[in-house]
Coordinates of N, CA, C and O in Angstrom, one line a residue:
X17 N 5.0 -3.4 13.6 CA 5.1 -2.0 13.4 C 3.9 -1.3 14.1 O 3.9 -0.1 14.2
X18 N 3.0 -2.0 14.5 CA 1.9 -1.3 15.1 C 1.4 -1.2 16.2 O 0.4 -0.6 16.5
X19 N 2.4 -2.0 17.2 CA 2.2 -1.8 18.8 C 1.9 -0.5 19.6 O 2.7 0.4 19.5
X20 N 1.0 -0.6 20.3 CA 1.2 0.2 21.1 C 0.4 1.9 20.3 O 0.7 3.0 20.8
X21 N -0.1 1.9 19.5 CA -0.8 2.8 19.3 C -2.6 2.6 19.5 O -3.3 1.7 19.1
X22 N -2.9 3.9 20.1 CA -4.9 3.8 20.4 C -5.3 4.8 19.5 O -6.2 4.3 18.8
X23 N -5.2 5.9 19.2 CA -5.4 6.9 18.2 C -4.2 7.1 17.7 O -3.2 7.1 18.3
X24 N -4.5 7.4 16.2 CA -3.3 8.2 15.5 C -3.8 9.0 14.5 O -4.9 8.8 13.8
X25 N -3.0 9.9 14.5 CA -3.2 11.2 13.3 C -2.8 11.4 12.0 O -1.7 11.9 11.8
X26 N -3.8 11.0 11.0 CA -3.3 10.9 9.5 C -3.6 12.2 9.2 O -4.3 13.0 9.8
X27 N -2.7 12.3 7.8 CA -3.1 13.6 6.8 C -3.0 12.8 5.3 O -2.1 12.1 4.9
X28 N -4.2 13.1 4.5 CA -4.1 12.7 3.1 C -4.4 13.6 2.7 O -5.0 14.4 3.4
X29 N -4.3 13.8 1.1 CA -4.8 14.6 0.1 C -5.5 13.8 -0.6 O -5.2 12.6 -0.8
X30 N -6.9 14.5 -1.1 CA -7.6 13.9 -1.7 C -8.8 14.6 -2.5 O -9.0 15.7 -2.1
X31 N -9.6 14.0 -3.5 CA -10.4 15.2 -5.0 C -11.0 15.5 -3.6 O -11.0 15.0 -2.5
X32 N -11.8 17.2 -4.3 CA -13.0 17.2 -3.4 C -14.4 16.6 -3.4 O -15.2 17.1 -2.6
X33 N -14.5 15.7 -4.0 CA -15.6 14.7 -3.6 C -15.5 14.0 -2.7 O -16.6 13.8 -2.2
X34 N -14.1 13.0 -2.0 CA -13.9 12.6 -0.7 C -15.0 13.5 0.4 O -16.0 13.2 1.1
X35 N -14.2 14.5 0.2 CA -14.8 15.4 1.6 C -16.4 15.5 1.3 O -17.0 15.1 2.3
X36 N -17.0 15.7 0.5 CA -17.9 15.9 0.2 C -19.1 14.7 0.4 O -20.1 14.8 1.1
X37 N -18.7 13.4 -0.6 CA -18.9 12.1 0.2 C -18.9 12.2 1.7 O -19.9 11.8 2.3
X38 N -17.7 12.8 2.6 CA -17.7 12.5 4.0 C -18.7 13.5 4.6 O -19.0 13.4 5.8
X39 N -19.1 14.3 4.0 CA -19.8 14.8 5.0 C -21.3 14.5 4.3 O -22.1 15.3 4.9
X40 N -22.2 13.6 3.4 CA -23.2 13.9 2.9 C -23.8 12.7 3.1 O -25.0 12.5 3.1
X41 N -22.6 11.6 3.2 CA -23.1 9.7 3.4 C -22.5 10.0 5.0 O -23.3 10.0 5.9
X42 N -21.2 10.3 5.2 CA -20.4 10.2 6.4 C -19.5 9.0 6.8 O -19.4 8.6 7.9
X43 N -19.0 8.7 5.9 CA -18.5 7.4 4.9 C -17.9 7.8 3.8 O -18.4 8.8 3.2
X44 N -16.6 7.1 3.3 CA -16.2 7.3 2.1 C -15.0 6.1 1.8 O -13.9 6.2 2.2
X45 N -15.5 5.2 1.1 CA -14.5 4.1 0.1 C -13.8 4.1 -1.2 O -14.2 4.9 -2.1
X46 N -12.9 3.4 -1.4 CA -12.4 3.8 -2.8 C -13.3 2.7 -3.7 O -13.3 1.5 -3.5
X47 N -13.8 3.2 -4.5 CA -14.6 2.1 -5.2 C -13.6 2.1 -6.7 O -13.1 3.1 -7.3
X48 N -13.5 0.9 -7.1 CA -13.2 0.6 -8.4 C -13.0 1.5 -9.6 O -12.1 1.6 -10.5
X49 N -13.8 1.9 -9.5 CA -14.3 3.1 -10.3 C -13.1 4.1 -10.9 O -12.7 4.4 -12.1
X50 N -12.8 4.5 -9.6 CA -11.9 5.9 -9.2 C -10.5 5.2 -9.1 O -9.6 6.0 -8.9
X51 N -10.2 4.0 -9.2 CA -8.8 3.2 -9.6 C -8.6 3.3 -10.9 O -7.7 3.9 -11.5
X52 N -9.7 2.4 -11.5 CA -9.6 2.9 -13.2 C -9.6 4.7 -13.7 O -8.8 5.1 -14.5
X53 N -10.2 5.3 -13.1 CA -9.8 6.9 -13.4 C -8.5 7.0 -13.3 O -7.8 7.4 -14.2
X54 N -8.1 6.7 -12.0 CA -6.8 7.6 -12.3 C -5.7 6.5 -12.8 O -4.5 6.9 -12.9
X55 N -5.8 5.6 -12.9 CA -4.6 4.7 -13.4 C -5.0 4.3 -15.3 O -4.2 3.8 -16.1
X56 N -5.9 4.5 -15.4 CA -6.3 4.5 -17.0 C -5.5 2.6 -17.2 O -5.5 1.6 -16.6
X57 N -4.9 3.3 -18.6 CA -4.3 2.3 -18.8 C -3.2 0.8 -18.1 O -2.8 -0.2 -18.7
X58 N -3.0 1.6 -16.5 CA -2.4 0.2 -16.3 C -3.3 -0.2 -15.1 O -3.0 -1.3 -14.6
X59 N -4.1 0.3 -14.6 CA -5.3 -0.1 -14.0 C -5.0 -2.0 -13.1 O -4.7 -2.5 -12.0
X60 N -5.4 -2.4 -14.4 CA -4.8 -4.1 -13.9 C -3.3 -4.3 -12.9 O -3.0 -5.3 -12.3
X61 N -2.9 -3.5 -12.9 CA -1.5 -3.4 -12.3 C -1.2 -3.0 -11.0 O -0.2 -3.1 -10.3
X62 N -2.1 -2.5 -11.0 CA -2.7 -1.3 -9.2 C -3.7 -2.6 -9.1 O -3.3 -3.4 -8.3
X63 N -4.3 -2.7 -9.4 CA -5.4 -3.3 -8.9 C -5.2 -4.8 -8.6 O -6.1 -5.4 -8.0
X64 N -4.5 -5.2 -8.8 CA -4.0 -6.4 -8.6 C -3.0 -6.2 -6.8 O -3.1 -6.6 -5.6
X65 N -2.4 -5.6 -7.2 CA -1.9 -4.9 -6.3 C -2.6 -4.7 -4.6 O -2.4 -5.1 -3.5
X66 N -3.4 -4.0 -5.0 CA -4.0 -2.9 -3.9 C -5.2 -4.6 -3.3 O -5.7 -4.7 -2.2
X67 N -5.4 -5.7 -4.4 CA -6.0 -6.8 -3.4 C -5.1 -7.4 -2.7 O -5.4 -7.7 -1.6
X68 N -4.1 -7.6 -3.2 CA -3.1 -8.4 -2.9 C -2.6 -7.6 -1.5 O -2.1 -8.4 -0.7
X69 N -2.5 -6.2 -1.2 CA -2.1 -5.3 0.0 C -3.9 -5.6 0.8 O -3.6 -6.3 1.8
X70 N -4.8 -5.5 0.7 CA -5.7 -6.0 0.8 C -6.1 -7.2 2.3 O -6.7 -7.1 3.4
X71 N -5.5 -8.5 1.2 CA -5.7 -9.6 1.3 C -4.8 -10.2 2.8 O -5.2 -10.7 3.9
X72 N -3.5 -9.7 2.3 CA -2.6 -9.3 3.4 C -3.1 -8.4 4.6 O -2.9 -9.0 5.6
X73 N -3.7 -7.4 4.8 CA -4.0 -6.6 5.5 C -5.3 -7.4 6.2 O -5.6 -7.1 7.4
X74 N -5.8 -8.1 5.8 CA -7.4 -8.5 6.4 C -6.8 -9.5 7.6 O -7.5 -9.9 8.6
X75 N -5.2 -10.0 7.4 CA -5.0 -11.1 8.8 C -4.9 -10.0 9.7 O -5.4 -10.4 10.7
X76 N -4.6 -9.0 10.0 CA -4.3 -7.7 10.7 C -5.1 -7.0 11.6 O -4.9 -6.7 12.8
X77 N -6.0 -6.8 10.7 CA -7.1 -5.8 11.3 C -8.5 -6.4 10.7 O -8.6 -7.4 10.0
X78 N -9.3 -5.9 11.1 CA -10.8 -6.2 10.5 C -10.8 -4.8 9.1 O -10.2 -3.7 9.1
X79 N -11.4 -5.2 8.4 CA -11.9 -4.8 6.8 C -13.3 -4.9 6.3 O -13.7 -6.0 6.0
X80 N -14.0 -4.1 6.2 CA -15.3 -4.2 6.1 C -15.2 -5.1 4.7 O -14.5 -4.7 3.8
X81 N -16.2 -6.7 4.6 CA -16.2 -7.4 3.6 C -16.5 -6.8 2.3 O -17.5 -6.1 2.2
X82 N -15.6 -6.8 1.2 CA -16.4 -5.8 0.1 C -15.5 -4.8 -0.4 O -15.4 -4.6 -1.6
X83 N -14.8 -4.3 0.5 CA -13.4 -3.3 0.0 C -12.1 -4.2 -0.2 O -11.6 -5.1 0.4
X84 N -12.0 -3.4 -1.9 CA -10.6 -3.8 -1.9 C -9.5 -2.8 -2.0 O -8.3 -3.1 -2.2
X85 N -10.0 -1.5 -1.8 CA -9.1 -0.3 -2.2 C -8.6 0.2 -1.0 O -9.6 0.5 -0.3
X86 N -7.4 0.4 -0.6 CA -7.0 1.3 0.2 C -7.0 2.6 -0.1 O -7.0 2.9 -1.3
X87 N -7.1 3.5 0.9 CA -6.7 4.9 1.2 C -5.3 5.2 1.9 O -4.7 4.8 2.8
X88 N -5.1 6.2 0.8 CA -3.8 5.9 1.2 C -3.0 7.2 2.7 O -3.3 8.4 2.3
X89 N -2.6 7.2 3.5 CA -2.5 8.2 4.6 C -0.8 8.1 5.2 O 0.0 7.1 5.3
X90 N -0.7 9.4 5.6 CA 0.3 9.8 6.5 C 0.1 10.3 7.6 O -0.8 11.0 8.0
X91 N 1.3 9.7 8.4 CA 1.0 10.0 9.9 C 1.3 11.0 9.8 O 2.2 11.2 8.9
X92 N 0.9 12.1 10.2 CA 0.9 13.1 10.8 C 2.3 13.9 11.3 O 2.6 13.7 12.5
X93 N 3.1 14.8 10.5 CA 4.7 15.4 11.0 C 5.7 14.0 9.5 O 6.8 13.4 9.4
X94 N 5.0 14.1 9.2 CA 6.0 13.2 8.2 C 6.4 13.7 6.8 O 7.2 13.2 6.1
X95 N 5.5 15.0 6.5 CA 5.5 15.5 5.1 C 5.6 14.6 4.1 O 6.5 14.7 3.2
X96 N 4.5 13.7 4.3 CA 5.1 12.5 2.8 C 4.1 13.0 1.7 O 4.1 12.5 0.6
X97 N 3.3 14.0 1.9 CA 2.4 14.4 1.2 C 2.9 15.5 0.4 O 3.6 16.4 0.9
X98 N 2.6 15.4 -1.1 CA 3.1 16.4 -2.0 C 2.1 17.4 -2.3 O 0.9 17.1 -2.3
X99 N 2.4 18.4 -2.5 CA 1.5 19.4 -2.6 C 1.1 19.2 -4.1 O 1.7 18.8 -5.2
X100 N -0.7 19.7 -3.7 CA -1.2 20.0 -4.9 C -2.7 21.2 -4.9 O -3.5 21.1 -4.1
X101 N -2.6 22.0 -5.8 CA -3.9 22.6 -5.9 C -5.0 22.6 -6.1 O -5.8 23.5 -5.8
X102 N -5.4 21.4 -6.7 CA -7.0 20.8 -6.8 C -7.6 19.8 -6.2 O -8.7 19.3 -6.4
X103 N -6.3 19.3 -5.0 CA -6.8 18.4 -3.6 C -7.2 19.3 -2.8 O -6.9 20.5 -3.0
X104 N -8.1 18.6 -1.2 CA -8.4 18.5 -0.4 C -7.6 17.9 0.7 O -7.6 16.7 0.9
X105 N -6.8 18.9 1.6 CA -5.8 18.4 2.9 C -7.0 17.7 3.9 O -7.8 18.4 4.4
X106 N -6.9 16.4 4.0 CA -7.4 16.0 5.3 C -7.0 15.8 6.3 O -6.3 14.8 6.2
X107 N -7.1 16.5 7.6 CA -6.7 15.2 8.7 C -7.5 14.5 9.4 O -8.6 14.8 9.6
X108 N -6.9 13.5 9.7 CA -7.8 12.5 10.6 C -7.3 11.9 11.8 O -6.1 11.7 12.0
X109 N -8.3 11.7 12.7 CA -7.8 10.9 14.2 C -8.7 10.0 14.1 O -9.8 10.1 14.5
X110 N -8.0 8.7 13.4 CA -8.0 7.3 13.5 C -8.0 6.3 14.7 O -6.9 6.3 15.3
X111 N -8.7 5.6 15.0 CA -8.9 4.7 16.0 C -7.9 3.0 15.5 O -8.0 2.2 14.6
X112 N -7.1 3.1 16.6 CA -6.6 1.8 16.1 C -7.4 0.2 15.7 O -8.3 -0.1 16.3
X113 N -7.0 -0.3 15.0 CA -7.7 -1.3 14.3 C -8.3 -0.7 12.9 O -8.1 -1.4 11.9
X114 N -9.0 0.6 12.8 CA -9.4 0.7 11.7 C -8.2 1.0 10.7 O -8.5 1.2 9.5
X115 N -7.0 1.1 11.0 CA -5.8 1.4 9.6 C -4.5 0.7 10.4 O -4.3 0.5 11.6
X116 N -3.8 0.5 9.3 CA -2.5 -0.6 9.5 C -1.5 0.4 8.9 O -1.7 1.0 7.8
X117 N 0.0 0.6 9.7 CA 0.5 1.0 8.5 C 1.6 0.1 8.1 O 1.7 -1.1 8.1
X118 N 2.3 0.8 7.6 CA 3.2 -0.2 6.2 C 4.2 0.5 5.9 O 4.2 1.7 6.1
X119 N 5.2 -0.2 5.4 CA 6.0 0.2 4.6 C 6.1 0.5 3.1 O 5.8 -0.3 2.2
X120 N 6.6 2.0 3.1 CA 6.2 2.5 1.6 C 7.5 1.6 0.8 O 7.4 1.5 -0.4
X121 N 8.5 1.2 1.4 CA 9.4 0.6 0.4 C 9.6 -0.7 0.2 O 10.5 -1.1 -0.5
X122 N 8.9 -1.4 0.7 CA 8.2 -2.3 0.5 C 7.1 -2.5 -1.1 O 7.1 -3.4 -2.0
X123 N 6.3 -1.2 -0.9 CA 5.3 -1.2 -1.5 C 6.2 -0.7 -3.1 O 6.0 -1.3 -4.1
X124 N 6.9 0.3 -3.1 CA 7.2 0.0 -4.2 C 8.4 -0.7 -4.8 O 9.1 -0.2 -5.7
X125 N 8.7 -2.1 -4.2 CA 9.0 -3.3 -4.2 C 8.1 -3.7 -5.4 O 8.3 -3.9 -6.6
X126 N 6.9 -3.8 -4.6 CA 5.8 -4.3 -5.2 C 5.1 -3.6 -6.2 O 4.1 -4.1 -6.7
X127 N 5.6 -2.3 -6.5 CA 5.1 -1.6 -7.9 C 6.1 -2.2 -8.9 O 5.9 -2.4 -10.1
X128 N 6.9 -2.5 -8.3 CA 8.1 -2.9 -9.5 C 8.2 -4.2 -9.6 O 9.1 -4.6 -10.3
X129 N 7.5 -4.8 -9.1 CA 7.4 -6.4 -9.1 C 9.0 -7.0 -9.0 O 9.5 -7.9 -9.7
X130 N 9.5 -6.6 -8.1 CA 11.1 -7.3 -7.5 C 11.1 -7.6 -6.0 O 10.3 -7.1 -5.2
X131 N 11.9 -8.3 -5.8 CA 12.2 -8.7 -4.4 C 12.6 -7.7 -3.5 O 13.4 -6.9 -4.0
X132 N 12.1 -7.6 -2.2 CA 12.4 -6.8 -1.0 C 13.0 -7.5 -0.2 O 12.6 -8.4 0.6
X133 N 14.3 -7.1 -0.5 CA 15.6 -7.8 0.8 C 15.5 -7.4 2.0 O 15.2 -6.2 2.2
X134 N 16.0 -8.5 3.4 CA 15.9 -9.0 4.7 C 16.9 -7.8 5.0 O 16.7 -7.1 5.9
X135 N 18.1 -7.7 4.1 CA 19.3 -6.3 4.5 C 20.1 -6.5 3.3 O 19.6 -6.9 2.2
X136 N 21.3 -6.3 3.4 CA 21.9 -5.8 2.6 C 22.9 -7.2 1.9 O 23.4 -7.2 0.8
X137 N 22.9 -8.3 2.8 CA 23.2 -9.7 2.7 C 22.2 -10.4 1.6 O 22.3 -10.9 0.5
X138 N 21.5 -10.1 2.3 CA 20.3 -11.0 1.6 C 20.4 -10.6 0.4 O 21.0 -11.4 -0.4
X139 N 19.9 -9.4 -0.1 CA 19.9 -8.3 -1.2 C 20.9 -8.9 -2.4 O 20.6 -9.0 -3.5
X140 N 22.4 -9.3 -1.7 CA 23.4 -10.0 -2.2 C 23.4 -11.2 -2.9 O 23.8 -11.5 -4.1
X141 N 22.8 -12.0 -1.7 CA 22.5 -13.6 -2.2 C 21.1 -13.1 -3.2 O 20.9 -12.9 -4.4
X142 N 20.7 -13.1 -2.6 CA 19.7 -12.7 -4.2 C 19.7 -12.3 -5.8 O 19.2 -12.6 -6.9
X143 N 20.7 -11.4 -5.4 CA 21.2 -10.9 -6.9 C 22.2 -12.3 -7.5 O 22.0 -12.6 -8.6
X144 N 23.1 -13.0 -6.8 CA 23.6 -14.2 -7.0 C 22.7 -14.4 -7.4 O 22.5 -14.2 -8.6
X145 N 21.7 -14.8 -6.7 CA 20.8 -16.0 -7.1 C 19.6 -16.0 -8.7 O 19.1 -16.8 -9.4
X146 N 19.9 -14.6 -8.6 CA 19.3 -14.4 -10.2 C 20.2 -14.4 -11.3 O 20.0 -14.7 -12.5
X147 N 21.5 -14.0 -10.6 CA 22.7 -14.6 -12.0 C 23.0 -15.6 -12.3 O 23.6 -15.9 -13.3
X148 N 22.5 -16.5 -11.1 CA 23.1 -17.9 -11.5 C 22.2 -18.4 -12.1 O 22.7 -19.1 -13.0
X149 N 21.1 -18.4 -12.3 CA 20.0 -18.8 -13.5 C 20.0 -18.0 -14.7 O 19.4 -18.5 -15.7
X150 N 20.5 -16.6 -14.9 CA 20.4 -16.3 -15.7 C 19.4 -15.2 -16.0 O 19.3 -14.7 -17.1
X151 N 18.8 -14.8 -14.8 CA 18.0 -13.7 -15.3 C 18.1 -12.6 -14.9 O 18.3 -12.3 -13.8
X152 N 17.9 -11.8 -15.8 CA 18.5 -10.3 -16.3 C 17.6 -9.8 -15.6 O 17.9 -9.5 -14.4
X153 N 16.2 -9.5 -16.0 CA 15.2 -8.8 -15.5 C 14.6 -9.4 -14.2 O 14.0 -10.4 -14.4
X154 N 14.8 -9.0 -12.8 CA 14.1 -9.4 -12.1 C 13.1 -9.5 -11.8 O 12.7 -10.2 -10.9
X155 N 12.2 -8.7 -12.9 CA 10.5 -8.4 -12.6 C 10.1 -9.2 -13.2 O 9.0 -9.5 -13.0
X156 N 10.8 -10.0 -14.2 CA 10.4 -11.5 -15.1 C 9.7 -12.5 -14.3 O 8.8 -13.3 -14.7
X157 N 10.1 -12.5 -13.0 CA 9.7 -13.4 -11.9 C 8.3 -13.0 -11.8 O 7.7 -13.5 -10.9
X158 N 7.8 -12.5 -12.5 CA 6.5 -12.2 -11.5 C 5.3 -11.4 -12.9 O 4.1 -11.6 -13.1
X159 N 6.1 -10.8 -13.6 CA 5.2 -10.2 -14.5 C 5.6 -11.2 -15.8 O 4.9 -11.0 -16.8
X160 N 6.7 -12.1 -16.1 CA 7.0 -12.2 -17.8 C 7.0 -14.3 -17.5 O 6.4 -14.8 -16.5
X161 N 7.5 -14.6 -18.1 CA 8.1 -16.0 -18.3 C 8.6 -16.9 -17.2 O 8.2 -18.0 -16.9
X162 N 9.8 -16.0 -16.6 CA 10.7 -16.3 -15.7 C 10.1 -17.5 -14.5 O 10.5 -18.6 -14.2
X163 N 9.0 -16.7 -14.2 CA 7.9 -16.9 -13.0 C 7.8 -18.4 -13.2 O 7.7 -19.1 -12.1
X164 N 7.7 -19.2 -14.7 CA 6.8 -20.0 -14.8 C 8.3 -21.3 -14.6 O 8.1 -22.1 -13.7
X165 N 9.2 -21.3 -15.0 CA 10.6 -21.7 -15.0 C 11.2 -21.4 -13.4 O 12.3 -21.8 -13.4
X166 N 11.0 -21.0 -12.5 CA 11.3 -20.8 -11.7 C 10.5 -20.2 -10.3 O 10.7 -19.2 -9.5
X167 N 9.3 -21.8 -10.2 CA 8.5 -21.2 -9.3 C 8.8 -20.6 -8.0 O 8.2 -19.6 -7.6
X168 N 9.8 -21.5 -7.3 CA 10.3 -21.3 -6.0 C 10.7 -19.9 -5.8 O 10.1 -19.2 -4.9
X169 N 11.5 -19.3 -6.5 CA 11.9 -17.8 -6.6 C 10.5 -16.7 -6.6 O 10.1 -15.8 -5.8
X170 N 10.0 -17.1 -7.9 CA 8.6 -16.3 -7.9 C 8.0 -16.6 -6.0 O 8.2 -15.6 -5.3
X171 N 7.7 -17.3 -5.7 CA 7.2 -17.7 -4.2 C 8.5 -16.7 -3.3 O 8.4 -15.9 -2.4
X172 N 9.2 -17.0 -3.7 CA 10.2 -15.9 -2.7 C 10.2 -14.3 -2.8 O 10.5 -13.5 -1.9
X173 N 9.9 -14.2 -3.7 CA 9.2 -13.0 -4.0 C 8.6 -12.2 -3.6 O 8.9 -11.1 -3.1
X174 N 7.2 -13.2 -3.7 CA 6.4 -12.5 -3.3 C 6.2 -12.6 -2.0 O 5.3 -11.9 -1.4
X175 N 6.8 -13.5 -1.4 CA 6.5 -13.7 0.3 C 7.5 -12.3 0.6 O 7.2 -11.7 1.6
X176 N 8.5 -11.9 -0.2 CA 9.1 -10.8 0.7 C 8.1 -9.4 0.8 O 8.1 -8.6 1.7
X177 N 7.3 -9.4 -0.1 CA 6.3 -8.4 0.3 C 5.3 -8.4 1.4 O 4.7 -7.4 1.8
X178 N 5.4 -9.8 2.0 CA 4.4 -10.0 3.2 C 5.2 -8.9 4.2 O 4.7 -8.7 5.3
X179 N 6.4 -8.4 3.9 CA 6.8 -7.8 4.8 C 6.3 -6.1 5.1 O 6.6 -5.3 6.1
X180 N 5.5 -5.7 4.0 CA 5.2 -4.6 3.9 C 4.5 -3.9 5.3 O 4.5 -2.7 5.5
X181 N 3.8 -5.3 6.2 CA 3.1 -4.8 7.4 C 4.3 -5.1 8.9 O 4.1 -4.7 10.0
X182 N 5.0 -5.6 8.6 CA 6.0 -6.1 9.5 C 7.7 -5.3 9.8 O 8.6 -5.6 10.6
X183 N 7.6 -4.5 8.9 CA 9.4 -4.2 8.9 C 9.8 -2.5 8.3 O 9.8 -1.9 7.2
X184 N 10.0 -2.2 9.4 CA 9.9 -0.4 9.5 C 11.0 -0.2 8.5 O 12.0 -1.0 8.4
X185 N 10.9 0.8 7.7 CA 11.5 1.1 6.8 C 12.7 1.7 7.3 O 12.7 2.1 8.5
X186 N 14.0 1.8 6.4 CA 15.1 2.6 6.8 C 15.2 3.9 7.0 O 16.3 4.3 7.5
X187 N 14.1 4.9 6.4 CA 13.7 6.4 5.8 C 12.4 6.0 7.4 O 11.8 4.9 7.4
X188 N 12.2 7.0 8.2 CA 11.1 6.7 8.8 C 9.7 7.4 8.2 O 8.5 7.1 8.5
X189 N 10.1 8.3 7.3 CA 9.2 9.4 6.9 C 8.3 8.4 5.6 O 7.2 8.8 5.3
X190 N 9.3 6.8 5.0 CA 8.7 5.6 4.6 C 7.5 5.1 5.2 O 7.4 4.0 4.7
X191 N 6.7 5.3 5.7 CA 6.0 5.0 6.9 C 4.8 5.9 6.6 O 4.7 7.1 6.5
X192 N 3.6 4.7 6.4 CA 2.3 5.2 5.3 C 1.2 4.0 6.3 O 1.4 2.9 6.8
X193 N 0.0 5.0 6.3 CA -1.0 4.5 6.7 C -2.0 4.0 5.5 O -2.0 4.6 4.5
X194 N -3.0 2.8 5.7 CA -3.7 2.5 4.9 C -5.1 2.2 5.8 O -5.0 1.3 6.7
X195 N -6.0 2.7 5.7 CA -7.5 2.4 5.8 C -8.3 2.1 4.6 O -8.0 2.6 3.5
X196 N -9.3 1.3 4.8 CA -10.2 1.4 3.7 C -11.4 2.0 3.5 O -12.1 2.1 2.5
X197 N -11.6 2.8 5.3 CA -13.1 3.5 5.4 C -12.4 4.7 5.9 O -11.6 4.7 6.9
X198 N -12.7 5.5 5.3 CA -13.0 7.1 6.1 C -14.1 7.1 6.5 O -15.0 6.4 6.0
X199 N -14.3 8.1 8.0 CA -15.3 7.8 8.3 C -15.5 9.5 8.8 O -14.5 10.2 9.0
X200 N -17.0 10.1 8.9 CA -16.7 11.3 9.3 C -16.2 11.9 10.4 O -15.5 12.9 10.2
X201 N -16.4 11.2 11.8 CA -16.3 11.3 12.8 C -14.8 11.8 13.2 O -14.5 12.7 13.9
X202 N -14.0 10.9 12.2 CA -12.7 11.3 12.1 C -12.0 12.6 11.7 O -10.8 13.0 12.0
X203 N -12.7 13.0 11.3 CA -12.4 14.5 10.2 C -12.1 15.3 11.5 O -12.8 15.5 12.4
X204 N -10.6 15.5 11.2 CA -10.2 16.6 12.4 C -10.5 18.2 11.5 O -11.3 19.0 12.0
X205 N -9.9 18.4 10.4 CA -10.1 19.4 9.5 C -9.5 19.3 8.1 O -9.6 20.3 7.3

């Protein structure tokens, strides 16, 4: 999904301390911190997550050692950004290597802890494949019981999320950038 691009133009929304951070260090990461703020109570759930998008992301690109949070961005003409009044619109002109993008439907695959099908075949034999064992909830695989009874599937699983950096979504407007450094330089406005 990422051939052939040398600069690209994100837009995120973000508190105003981002900006603020960016212009006072000239730098700005997501630290731990500000995961637990805004996810409170399922915290563990994102955060498990966002290493795991992470961990994946580091065969890709280089990652400064030490981050595990992504920032989350849109290309630019995509309106994936929802409006709000107490963000900060950023744009940015990103240097390739420093952000990967991805698939947002993929990703919430992986909020929901279920399998991300190959097409619409796959998708099929899959759901076979969970009736014929018997299981109802597909997220069992991964968050409950299921997982432990049924390793191979759990492993199938989650290898379909490896696809989150590899397979353009069917919505193109699906299509999300992730960096882990803002950097000031970048700040178009």
């Amino acid at each position: 999904m990422q051939k052939g691009c040398r600069l690209m133009i994100f837009v995120t929304r973000q508190d105003p301390q981002v900006l603020e951070e960016l212009r006072t260090r000239g730098t700005y990461t997501v630290r731990e911190e500000y995961v637990r703020q805004k996810y409170t109570t399922i915290t563990e759930h994102y955060a498990s997550l966002y290493r795991m998008l992470t961990s994946m992301a580091r065969s890709r690109i280089s990652i400064p050692e030490g981050l595990l949070y992504p920032v989350w961005l849109s290309p630019e003409g995509t309106d994936a950004i929802p409006e709000s009044s107490d963000d900060v619109f950023l744009r940015l002109d990103i240097p390739e290597g420093s952000y990967i993008l991805a698939n947002d439907e993929v990703w919430e695959h992986m909020i929901n802890h279920i399998y991300y099908p190959a097409d619409e075949s796959d998708e099929l034999a899959h759901e076979a494949e969970l009736a014929r064992y018997g299981i109802s909830n597909p997220a069992s695989l991964i968050n409950g019981s299921a997982g432990n009874f049924y390793p191979l599937l759990k492993q199938k699983v989650l290898k379909s999320w490896e696809s989150i950096y590899t397979v353009k979504p069917q919505d193109p407007s699906r299509i999300v950038g992730l960096c882990w450094e803002l950097r000031a330089e970048w700040l178009i406005s």
